[in-house]
Coordinates of C-alpha atoms in Angstrom, one line a residue:
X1095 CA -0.3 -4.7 15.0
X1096 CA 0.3 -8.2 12.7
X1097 CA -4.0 -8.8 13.5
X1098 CA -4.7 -4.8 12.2
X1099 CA -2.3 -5.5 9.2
X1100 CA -3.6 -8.5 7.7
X1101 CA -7.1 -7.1 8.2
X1102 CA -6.0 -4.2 5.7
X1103 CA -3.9 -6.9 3.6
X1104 CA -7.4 -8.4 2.6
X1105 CA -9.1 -5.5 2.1
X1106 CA -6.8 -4.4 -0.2
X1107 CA -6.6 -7.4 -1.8
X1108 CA -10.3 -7.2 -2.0
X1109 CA -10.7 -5.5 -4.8
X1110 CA -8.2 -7.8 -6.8
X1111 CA -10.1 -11.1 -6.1
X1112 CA -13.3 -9.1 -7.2
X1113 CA -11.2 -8.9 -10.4
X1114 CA -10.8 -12.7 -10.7
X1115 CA -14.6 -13.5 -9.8
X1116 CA -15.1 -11.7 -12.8
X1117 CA -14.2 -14.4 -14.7
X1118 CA -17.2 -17.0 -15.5
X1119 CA -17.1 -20.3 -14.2
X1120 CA -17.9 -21.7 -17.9
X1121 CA -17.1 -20.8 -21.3
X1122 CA -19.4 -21.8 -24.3
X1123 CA -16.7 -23.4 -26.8
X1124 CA -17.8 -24.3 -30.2
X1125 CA -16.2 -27.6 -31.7
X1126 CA -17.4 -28.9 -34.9
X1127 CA -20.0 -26.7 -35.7
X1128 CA -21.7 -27.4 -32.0
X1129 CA -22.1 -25.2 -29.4
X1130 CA -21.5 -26.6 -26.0
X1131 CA -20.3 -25.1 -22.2
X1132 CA -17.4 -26.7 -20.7
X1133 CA -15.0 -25.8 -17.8
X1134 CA -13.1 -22.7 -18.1
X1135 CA -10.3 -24.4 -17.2
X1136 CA -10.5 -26.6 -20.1
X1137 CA -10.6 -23.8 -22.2
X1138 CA -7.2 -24.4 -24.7
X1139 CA -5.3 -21.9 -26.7
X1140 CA -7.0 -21.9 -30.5
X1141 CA -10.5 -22.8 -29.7
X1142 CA -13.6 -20.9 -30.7
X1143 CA -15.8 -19.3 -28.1
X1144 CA -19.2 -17.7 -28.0
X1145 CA -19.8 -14.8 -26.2
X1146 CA -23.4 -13.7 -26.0
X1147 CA -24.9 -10.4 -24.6
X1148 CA -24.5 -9.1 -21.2
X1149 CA -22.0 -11.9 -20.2
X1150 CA -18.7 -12.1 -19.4
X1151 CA -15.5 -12.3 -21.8
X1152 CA -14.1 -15.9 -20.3
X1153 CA -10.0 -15.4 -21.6
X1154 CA -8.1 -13.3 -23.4
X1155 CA -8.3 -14.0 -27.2
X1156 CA -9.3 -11.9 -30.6
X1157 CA -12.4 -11.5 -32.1
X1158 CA -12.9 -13.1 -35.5
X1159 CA -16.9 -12.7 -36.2
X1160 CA -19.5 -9.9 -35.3
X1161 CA -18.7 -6.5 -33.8
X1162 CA -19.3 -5.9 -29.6
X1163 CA -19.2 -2.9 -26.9
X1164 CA -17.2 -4.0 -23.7
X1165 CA -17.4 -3.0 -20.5
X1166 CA -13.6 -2.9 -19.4
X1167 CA -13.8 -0.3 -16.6
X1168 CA -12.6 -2.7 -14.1
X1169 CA -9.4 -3.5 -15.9
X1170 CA -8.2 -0.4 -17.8
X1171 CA -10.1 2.3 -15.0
X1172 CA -11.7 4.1 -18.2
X1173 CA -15.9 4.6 -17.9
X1174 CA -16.4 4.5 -22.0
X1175 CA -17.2 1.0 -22.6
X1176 CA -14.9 0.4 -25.9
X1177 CA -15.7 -0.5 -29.2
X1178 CA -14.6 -3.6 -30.4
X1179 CA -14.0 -5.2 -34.6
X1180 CA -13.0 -8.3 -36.0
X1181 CA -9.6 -8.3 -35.2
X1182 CA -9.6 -6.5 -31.5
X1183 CA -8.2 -7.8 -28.7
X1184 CA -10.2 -8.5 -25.9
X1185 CA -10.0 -9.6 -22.6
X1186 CA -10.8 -11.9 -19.8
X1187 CA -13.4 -10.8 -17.2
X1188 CA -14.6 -7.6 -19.3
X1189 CA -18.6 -7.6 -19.7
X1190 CA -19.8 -7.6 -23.6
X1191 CA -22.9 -5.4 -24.3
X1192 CA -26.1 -6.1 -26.2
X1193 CA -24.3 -8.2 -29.6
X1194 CA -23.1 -11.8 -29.6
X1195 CA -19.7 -12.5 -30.6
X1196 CA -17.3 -15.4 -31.8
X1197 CA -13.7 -15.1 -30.3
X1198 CA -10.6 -17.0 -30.4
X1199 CA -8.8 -18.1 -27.2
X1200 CA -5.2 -16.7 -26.9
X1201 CA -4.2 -16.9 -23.7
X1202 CA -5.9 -19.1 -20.7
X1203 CA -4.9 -19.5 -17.3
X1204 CA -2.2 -18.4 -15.9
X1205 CA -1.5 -16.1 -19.1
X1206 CA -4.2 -14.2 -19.1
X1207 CA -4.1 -10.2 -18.1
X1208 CA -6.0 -10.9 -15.0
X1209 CA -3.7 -13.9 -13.6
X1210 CA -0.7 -11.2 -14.8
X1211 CA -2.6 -8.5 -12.6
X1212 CA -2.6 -10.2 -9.6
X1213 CA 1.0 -11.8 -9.7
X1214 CA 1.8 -8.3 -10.0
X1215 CA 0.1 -6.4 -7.0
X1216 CA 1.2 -9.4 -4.7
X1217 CA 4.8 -9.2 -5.9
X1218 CA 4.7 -5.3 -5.6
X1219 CA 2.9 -5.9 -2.5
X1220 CA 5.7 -7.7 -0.9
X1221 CA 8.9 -5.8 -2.4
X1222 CA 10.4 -3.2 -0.2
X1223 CA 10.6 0.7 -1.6
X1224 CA 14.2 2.1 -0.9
X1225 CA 12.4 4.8 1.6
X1226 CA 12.4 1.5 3.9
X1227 CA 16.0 1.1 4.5
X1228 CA 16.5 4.4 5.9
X1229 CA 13.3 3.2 8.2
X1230 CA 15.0 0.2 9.1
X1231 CA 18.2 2.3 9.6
X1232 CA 16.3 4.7 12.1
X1233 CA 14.9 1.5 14.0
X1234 CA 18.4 0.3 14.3
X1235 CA 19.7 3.0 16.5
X1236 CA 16.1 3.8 17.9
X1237 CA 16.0 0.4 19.3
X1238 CA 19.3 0.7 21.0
X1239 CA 18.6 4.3 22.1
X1240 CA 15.1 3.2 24.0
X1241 CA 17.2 0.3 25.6
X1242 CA 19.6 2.7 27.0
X1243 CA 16.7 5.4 28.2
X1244 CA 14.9 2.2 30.1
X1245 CA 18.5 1.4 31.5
X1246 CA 19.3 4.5 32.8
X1247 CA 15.2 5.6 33.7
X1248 CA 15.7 2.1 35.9
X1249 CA 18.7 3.6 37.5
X1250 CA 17.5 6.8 38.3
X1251 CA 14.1 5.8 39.9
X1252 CA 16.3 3.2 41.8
X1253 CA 18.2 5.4 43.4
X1254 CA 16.6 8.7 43.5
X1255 CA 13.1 7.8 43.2
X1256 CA 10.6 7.4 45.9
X1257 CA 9.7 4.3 47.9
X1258 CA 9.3 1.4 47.4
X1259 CA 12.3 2.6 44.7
X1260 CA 12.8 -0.7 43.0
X1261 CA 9.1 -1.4 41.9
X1262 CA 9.1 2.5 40.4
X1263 CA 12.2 2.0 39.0
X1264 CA 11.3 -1.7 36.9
X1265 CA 7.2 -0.2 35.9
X1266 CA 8.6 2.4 34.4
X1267 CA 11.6 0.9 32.4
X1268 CA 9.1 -1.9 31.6
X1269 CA 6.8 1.3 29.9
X1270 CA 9.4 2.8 28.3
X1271 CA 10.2 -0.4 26.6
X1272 CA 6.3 -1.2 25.9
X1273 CA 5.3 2.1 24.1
X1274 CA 8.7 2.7 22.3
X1275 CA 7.8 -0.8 20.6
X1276 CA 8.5 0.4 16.7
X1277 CA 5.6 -1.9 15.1
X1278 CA 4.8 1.8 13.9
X1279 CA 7.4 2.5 12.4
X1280 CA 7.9 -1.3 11.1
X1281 CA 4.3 -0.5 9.3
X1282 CA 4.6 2.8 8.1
X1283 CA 6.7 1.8 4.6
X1284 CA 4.4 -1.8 3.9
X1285 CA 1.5 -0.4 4.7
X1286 CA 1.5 2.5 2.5
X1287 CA 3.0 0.3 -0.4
X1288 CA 0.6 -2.7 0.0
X1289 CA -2.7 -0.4 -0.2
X1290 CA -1.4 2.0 -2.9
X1291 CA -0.3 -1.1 -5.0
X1292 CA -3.8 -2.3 -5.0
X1293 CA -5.6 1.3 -5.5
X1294 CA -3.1 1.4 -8.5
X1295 CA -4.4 -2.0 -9.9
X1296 CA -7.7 -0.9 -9.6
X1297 CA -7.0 2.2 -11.7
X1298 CA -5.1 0.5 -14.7
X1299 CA -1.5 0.6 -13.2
X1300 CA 0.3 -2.3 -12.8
X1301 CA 3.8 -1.7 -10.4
X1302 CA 6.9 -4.3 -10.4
X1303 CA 7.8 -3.4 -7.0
X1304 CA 8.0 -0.6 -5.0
X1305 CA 10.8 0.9 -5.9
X1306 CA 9.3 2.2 -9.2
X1307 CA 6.7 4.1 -7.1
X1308 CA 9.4 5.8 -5.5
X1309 CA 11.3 6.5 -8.7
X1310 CA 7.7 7.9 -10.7
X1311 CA 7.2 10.4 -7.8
X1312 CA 10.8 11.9 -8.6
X1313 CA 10.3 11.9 -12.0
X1314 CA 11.0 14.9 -14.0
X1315 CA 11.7 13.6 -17.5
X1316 CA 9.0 11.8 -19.7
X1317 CA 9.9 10.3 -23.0
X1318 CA 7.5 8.8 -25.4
X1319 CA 6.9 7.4 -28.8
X1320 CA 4.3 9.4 -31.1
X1321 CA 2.4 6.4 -32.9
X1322 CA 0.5 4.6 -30.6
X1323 CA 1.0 6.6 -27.2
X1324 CA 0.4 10.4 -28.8
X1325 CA -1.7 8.9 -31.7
X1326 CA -4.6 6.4 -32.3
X1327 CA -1.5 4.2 -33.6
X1328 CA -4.3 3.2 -36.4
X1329 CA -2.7 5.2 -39.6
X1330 CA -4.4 5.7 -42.7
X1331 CA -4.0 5.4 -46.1
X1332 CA -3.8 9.6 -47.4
X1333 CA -1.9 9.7 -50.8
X1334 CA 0.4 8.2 -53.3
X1335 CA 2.5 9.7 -56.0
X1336 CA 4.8 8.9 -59.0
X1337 CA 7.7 10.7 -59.8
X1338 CA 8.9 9.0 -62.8
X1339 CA 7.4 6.0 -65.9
X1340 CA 5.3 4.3 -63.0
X1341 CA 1.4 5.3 -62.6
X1342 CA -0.1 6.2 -59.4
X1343 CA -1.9 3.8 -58.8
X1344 CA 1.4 0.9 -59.9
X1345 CA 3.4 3.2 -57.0
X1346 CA 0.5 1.8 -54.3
X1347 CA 0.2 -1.6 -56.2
X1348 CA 4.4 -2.0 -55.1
X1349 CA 4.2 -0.7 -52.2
X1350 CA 1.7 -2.8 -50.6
X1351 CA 2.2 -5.4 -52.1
X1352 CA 6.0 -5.4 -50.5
X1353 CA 4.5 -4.1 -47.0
X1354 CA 2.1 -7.2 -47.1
X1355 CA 4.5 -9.2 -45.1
X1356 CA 5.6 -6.5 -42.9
X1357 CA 3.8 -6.3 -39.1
X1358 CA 4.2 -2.4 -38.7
X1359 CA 1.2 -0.2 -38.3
X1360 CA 2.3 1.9 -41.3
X1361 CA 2.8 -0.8 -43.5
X1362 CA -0.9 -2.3 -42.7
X1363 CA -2.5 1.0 -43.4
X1364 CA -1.1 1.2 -46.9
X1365 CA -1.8 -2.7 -47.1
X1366 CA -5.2 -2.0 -46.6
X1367 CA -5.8 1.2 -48.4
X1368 CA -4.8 -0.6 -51.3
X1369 CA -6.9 -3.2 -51.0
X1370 CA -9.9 -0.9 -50.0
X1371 CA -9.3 0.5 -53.8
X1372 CA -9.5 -2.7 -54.9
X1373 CA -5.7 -3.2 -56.2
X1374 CA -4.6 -6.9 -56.8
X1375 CA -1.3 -7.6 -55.0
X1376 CA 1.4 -9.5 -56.0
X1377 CA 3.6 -11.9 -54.0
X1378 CA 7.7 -11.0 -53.7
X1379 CA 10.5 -13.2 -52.3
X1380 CA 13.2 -12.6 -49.9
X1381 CA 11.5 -10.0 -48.0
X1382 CA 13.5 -8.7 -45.5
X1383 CA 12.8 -5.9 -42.8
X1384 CA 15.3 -2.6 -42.3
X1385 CA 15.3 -1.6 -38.7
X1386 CA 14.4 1.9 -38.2
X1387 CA 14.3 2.4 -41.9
X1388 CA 11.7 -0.1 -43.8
X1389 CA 11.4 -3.3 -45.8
X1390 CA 12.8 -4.5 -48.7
X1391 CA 12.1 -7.5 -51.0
X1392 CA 13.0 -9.2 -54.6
X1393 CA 10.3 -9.1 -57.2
X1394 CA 11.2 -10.0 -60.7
X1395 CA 14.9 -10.1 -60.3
X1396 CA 14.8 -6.7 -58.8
X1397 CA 15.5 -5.0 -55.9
X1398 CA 12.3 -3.0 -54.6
X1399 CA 12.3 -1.3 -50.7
X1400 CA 9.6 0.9 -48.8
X1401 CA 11.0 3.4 -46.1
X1402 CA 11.7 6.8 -44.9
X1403 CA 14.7 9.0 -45.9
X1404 CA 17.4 6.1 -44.2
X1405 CA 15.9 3.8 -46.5
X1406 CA 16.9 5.6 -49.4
X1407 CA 20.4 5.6 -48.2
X1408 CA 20.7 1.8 -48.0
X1409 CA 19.7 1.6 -51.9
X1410 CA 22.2 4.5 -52.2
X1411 CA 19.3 6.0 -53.7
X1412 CA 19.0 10.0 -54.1
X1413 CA 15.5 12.0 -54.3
X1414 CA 15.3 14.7 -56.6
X1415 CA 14.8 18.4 -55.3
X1416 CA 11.7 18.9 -56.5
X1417 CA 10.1 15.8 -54.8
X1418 CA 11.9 16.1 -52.1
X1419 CA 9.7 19.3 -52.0
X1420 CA 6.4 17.9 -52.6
X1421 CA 7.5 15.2 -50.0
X1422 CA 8.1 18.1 -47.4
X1423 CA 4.8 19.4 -48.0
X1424 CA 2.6 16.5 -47.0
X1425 CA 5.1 15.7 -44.5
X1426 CA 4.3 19.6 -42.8
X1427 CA 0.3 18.3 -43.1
X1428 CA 1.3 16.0 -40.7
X1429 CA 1.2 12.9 -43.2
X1430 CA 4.3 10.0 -42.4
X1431 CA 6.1 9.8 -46.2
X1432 CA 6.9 6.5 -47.7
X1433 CA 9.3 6.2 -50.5
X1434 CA 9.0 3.6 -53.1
X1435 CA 13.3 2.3 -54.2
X1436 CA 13.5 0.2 -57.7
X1437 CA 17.4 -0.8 -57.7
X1438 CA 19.0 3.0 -56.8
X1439 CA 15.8 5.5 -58.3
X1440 CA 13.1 6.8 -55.9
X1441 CA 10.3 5.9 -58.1
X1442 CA 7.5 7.6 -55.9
X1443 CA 5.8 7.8 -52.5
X1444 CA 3.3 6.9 -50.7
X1445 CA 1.7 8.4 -47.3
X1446 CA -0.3 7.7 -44.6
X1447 CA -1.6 10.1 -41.5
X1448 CA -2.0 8.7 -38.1
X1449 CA -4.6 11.0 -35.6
X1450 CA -3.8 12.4 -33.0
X1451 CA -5.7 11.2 -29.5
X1452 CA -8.1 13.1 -28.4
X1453 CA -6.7 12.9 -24.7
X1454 CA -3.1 13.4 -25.2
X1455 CA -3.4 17.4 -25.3
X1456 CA -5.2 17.2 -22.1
X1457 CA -2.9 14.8 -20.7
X1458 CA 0.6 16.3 -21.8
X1459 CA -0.5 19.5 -20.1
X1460 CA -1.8 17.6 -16.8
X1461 CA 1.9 15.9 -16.9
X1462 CA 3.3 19.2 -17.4
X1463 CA 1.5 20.6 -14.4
X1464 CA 2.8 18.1 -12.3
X1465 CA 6.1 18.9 -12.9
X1466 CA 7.2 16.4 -15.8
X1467 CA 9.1 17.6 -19.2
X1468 CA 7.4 15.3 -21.9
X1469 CA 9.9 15.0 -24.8
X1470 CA 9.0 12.7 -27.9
X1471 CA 11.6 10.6 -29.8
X1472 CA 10.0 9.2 -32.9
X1473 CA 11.5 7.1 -36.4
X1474 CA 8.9 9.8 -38.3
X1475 CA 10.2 12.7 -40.1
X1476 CA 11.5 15.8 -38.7
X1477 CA 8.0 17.6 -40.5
X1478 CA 5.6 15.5 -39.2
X1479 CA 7.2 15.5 -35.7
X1480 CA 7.1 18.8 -35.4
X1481 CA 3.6 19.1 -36.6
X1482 CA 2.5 16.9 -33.9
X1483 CA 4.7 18.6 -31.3
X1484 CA 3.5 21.9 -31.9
X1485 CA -0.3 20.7 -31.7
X1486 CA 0.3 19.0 -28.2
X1487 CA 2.8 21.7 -26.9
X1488 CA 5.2 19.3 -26.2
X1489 CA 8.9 20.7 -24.2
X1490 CA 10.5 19.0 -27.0
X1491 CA 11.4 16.4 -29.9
X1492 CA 13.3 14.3 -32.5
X1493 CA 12.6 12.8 -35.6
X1494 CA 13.9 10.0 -37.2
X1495 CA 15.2 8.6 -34.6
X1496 CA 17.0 4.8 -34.8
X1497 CA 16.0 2.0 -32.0
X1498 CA 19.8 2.8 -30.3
X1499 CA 19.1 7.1 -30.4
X1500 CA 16.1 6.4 -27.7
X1501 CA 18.5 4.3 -25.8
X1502 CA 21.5 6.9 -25.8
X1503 CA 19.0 10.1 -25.2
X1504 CA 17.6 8.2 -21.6
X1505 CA 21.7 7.6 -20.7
X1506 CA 21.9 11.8 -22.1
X1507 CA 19.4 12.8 -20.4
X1508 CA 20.3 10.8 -17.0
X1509 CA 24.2 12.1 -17.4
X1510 CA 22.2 15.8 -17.2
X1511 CA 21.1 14.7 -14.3
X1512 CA 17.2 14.3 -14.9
X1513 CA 15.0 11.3 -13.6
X1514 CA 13.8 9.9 -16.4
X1515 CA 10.4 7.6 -17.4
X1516 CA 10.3 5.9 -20.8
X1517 CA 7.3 4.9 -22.0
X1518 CA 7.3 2.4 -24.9
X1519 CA 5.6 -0.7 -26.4
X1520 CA 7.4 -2.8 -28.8
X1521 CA 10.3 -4.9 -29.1
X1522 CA 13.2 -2.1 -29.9
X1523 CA 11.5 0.3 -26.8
X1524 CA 13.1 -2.5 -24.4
X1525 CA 16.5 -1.4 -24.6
X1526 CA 15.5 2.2 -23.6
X1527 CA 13.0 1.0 -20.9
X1528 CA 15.8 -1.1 -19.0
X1529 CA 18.1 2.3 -19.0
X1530 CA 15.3 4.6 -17.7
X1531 CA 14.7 5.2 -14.5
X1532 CA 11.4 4.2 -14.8
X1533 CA 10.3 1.9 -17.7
X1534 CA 6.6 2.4 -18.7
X1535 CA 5.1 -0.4 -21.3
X1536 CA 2.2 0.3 -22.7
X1537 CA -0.6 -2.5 -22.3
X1538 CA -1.4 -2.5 -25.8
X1539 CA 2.3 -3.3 -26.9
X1540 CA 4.7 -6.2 -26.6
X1541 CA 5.3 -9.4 -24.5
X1542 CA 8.9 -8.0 -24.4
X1543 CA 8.3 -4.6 -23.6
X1544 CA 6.0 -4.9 -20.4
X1545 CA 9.1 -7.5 -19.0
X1546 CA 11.3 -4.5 -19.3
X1547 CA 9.4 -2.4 -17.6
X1548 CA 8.9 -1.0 -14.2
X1549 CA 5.1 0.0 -14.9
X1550 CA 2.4 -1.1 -16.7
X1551 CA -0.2 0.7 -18.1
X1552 CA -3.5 -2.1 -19.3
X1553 CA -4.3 0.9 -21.3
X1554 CA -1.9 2.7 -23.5
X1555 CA -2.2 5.9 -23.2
X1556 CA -1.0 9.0 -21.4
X1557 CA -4.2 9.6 -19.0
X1558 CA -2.3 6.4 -17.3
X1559 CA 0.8 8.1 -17.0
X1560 CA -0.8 10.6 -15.5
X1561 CA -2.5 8.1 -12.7
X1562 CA 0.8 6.6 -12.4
X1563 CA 2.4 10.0 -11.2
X1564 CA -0.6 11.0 -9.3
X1565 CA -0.6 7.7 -7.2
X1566 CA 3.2 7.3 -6.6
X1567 CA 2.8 10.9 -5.4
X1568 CA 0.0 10.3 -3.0
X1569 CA 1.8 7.0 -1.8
X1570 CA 4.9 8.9 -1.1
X1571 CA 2.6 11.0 1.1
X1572 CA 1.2 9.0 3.1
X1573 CA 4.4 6.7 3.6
X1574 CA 6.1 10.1 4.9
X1575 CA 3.1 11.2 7.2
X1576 CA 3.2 7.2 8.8
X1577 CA 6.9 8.1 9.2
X1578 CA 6.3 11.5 11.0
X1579 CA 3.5 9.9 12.6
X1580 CA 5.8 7.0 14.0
X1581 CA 8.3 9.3 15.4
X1582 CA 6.6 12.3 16.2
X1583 CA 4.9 9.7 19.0
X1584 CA 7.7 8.2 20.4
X1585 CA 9.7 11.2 20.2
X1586 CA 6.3 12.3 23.2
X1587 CA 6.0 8.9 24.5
X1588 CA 9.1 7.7 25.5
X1589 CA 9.9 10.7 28.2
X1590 CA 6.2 10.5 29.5
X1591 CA 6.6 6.9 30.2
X1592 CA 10.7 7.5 31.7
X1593 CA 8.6 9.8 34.3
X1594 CA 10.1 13.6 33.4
X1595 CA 5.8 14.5 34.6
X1596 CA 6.0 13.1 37.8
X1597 CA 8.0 16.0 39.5
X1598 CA 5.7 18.4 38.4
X1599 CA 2.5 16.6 38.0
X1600 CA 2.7 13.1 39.7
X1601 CA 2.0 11.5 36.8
X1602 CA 3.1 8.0 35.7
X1603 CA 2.5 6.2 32.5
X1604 CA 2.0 2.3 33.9
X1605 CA 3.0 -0.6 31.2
X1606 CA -1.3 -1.3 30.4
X1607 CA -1.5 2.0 29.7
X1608 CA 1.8 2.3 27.7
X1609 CA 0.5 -0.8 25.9
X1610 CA -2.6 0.8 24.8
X1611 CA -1.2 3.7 24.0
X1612 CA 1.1 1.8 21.6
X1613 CA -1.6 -0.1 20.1
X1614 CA -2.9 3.3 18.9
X1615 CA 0.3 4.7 17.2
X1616 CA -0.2 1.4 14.7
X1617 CA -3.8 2.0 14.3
X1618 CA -3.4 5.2 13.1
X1619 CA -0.7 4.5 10.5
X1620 CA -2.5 1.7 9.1
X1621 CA -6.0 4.2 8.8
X1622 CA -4.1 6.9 7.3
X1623 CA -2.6 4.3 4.6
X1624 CA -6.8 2.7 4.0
X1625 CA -6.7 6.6 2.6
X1626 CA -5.1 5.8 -0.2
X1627 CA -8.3 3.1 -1.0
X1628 CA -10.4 6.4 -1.7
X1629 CA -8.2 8.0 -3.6
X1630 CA -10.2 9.0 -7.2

């Protein structure tokens, strides 16, 4: 049983070291102006690489010159090689296409997604899935129960049994005691768990331990954040407006030029919008950002902010009825609004529209067909929410929504008594994904996020979810058909080898054959969990 178990521990950790081959012995590092190979493991945080057609990304980094088409189907489980800028993130062991490339190195060694990957699948590997201890339970009392059948199977044979009474009596107590031996039953729960962690790596899914595989298969509750998981998370500049002295185009002058020092995806869409209409930006002081609501900053001795409606209320600002309208309108097209605060007056707004994937219809319904209410909780407006709710059919939503309100609606929705997923990917999601049943962080998102979460998706978006459920379901399978398998031949085995055929049949089960037939039971439960290897 050990030999037949390490045999399928490497070859389902075979597909994981494929991973880290991947990664080229060399990297071509260019330091003062030269080009030259060196080590990979002298690769350092900061340097500038080369990466030329058809070879392989050496660490995880960003690229700063040319544009590329990667090959990252053995990390993220998607076919469509993806498309990559200056800016994009790219990753270590990934295969560019037919352009050359210069990246910087941000992560080397030990930090990079691959090293992360396997960590992962041996630490998930190893962990024990609740469904275990009821296992270990069961063997428990099973052992004791066997010892008391070969007890009393040695006592009747010994004095009711045929001659010579005492050798009957100690072969077959010895064969109950050889095929009841539970390394079955011991493998049925590892097993299972070791091969479906690795057929999970393989597809883009990276489990903690076991016990979130358990958790995603009882699922029933999915909550997500719109930008980034429903949509491309890459918003664009749509419109700007004054509603007072200002001009147009001074209303998207002030607002980018506050929202130049904020990180969010909203506030780099107008940045760049801006600067795509060739509008010089000034620099402000004491810029300071609102959670949940916006940014604010001093320019010329004056207060300015950018934010949605909770912004206005820190600036104890009100918005006139008819731009409140105007606002409601483009919000209802699906465009996030912006409002631009001078001391207390809303002097205009400013919006941007963020697409919608084109998998996340396809995948809310595949979630919803496997059972799962997908519910999103977003810091948008209430308008554009419901605009994007309606288009993906989604079971429901909220809008404008604070870091704590995803927090407390996970602990609501438990106290209902759902099993709830979270799926999130910055900084304020971490909160939310501790308290969820199941914590999902999106690969795409924070450092932070993926620590407080269960699972890992390398890419961020719902078709992963989607594996996720699919897998922990199949695992679940297959853990419960090792236990059946495990029981369902001792439950036979046991009275076979205590004799109850002889008076009918003259048949005895000797210990060789009670051996054998023991062997079998494990082979079988580790070949039905190597199904889970083929699982597409």
């Amino acid at each position: 049983g050990q030999v037949l178990e390490l045999r399928a521990h490497s070859k389902t950790n075979s597909a994981i070291k494929a991973l880290l081959n991947l990664v080229p012995p060399v990297a071509r590092v260019i330091r003062n102006g030269e080009e030259q190979e060196i080590p990979l493991e002298e690769v350092k945080v900061g340097d500038l690489l080369l990466v030329k057609p058809g070879e392989k990304i050496p660490v995880d980094g960003v690229l700063i010159s040319g544009t590329a088409v990667i090959d990252e189907s053995m990390i993220t489980g998607e076919p469509v090689p993806a498309e990559k800028e200056i800016g994009s993130k790219v990753t270590g062991g990934t295969i560019n296409g037919k352009t050359a490339f210069e990246m910087k190195a941000e992560k080397v060694g030990s930090d990079t997604l691959l090293a992360q990957i396997i960590e992962m699948v041996n630490e998930a590997s190893r962990s024990r899935a609740p469904i275990q201890k009821l296992a270990d339970v069961v063997a428990k009392y099973f052992v004791q129960i066997v010892v008391l059948i070969a007890t009393l199977t040695f006592i009747v044979w010994y004095f009711w049994g045929p001659e010579p009474a005492l050798v009957f009596a100690f072969v077959n107590a010895i064969s109950v005691l050889v095929i009841a031996c539970p390394c079955a039953l011991g493998l049925a729960t590892p097993m299972s768990i070791m091969v479906g962690t690795g057929r999970m790596a393989q597809s883009g899914v990276l489990v903690k331990d076991a016990a979130a595989i358990e958790e995603m298969n009882k699922v029933d509750t999915l909550i997500v954040d719109k930008t980034g998981t429903l949509t491309e998370g890459k918003p664009s500049l749509k419109g700007y407006k004054s509603f007072g002295h200002l001009t147009d185009e001074d209303i998207l002058r002030y607002a980018a030029s506050i929202d130049a020092s904020s990180e969010h995806p909203i506030a780099d869409a107008i940045v760049a919008g801006a600067k795509e209409k060739g509008i010089e930006l000034f620099k402000v002081a004491d810029f300071e950002s609102v959670t949940g609501k916006g940014v604010q900053a001093i320019y010329k001795n004056e207060k300015f902010g950018v934010g949605n409606q909770h912004l206005l209320d820190v600036f104890s600002a009100r918005l006139p009825e008819e731009n409140r309208k105007t606002a409601e309108e483009w919000q209802t097209g699906g465009q996030t609004v912006m409002f631009l605060v001078v001391g207390n007056k809303v002097e205009g707004m400013v919006s941007v529209a963020d697409a919608i994937k084109k998998t996340s219809a396809k995948a809310v319904k595949e979630l919803q067909k496997l059972g799962i209410h997908v519910h999103m909780l977003t810091g948008d407006n209430r308008f554009t929410a419901k605009a994007v709710a309606d288009e993906l059919g989604l079971d429901g939503f909220e809008a404008d929504c604070l870091p704590e309100d995803k927090y407390n609606k996970v602990k609501e929705l438990q106290q209902q008594g759902h099993i709830v997923a979270m799926a999130g990917d910055g900084i304020n999601d971490a909160p939310a994904l501790m308290q969820a049943n199941v914590g999902i962080a999106m690969g795409t998102g924070t450092d932070i996020a993926m620590q407080s979460a269960e699972v890992t998706l390398i890419k961020g978006d719902l078709n992963g979810i989607v594996r996720a459920r699919e897998l922990s379901q199949k695992v679940m399978k297959n853990i419960k058909q090792n236990l059946f398998f495990a029981f369902i031949y001792n439950s036979a085995g046991v009275p076979i080898a205590a004799g109850v055929l002889y008076p009918a049949f003259g048949l005895l089960l000797s210990p060789v054959i009670a051996a054998a037939a023991m062997s079998f039971s494990s082979v079988s439960v580790i070949s039905n969990a190597l199904r889970l290897r083929k699982h597409q």
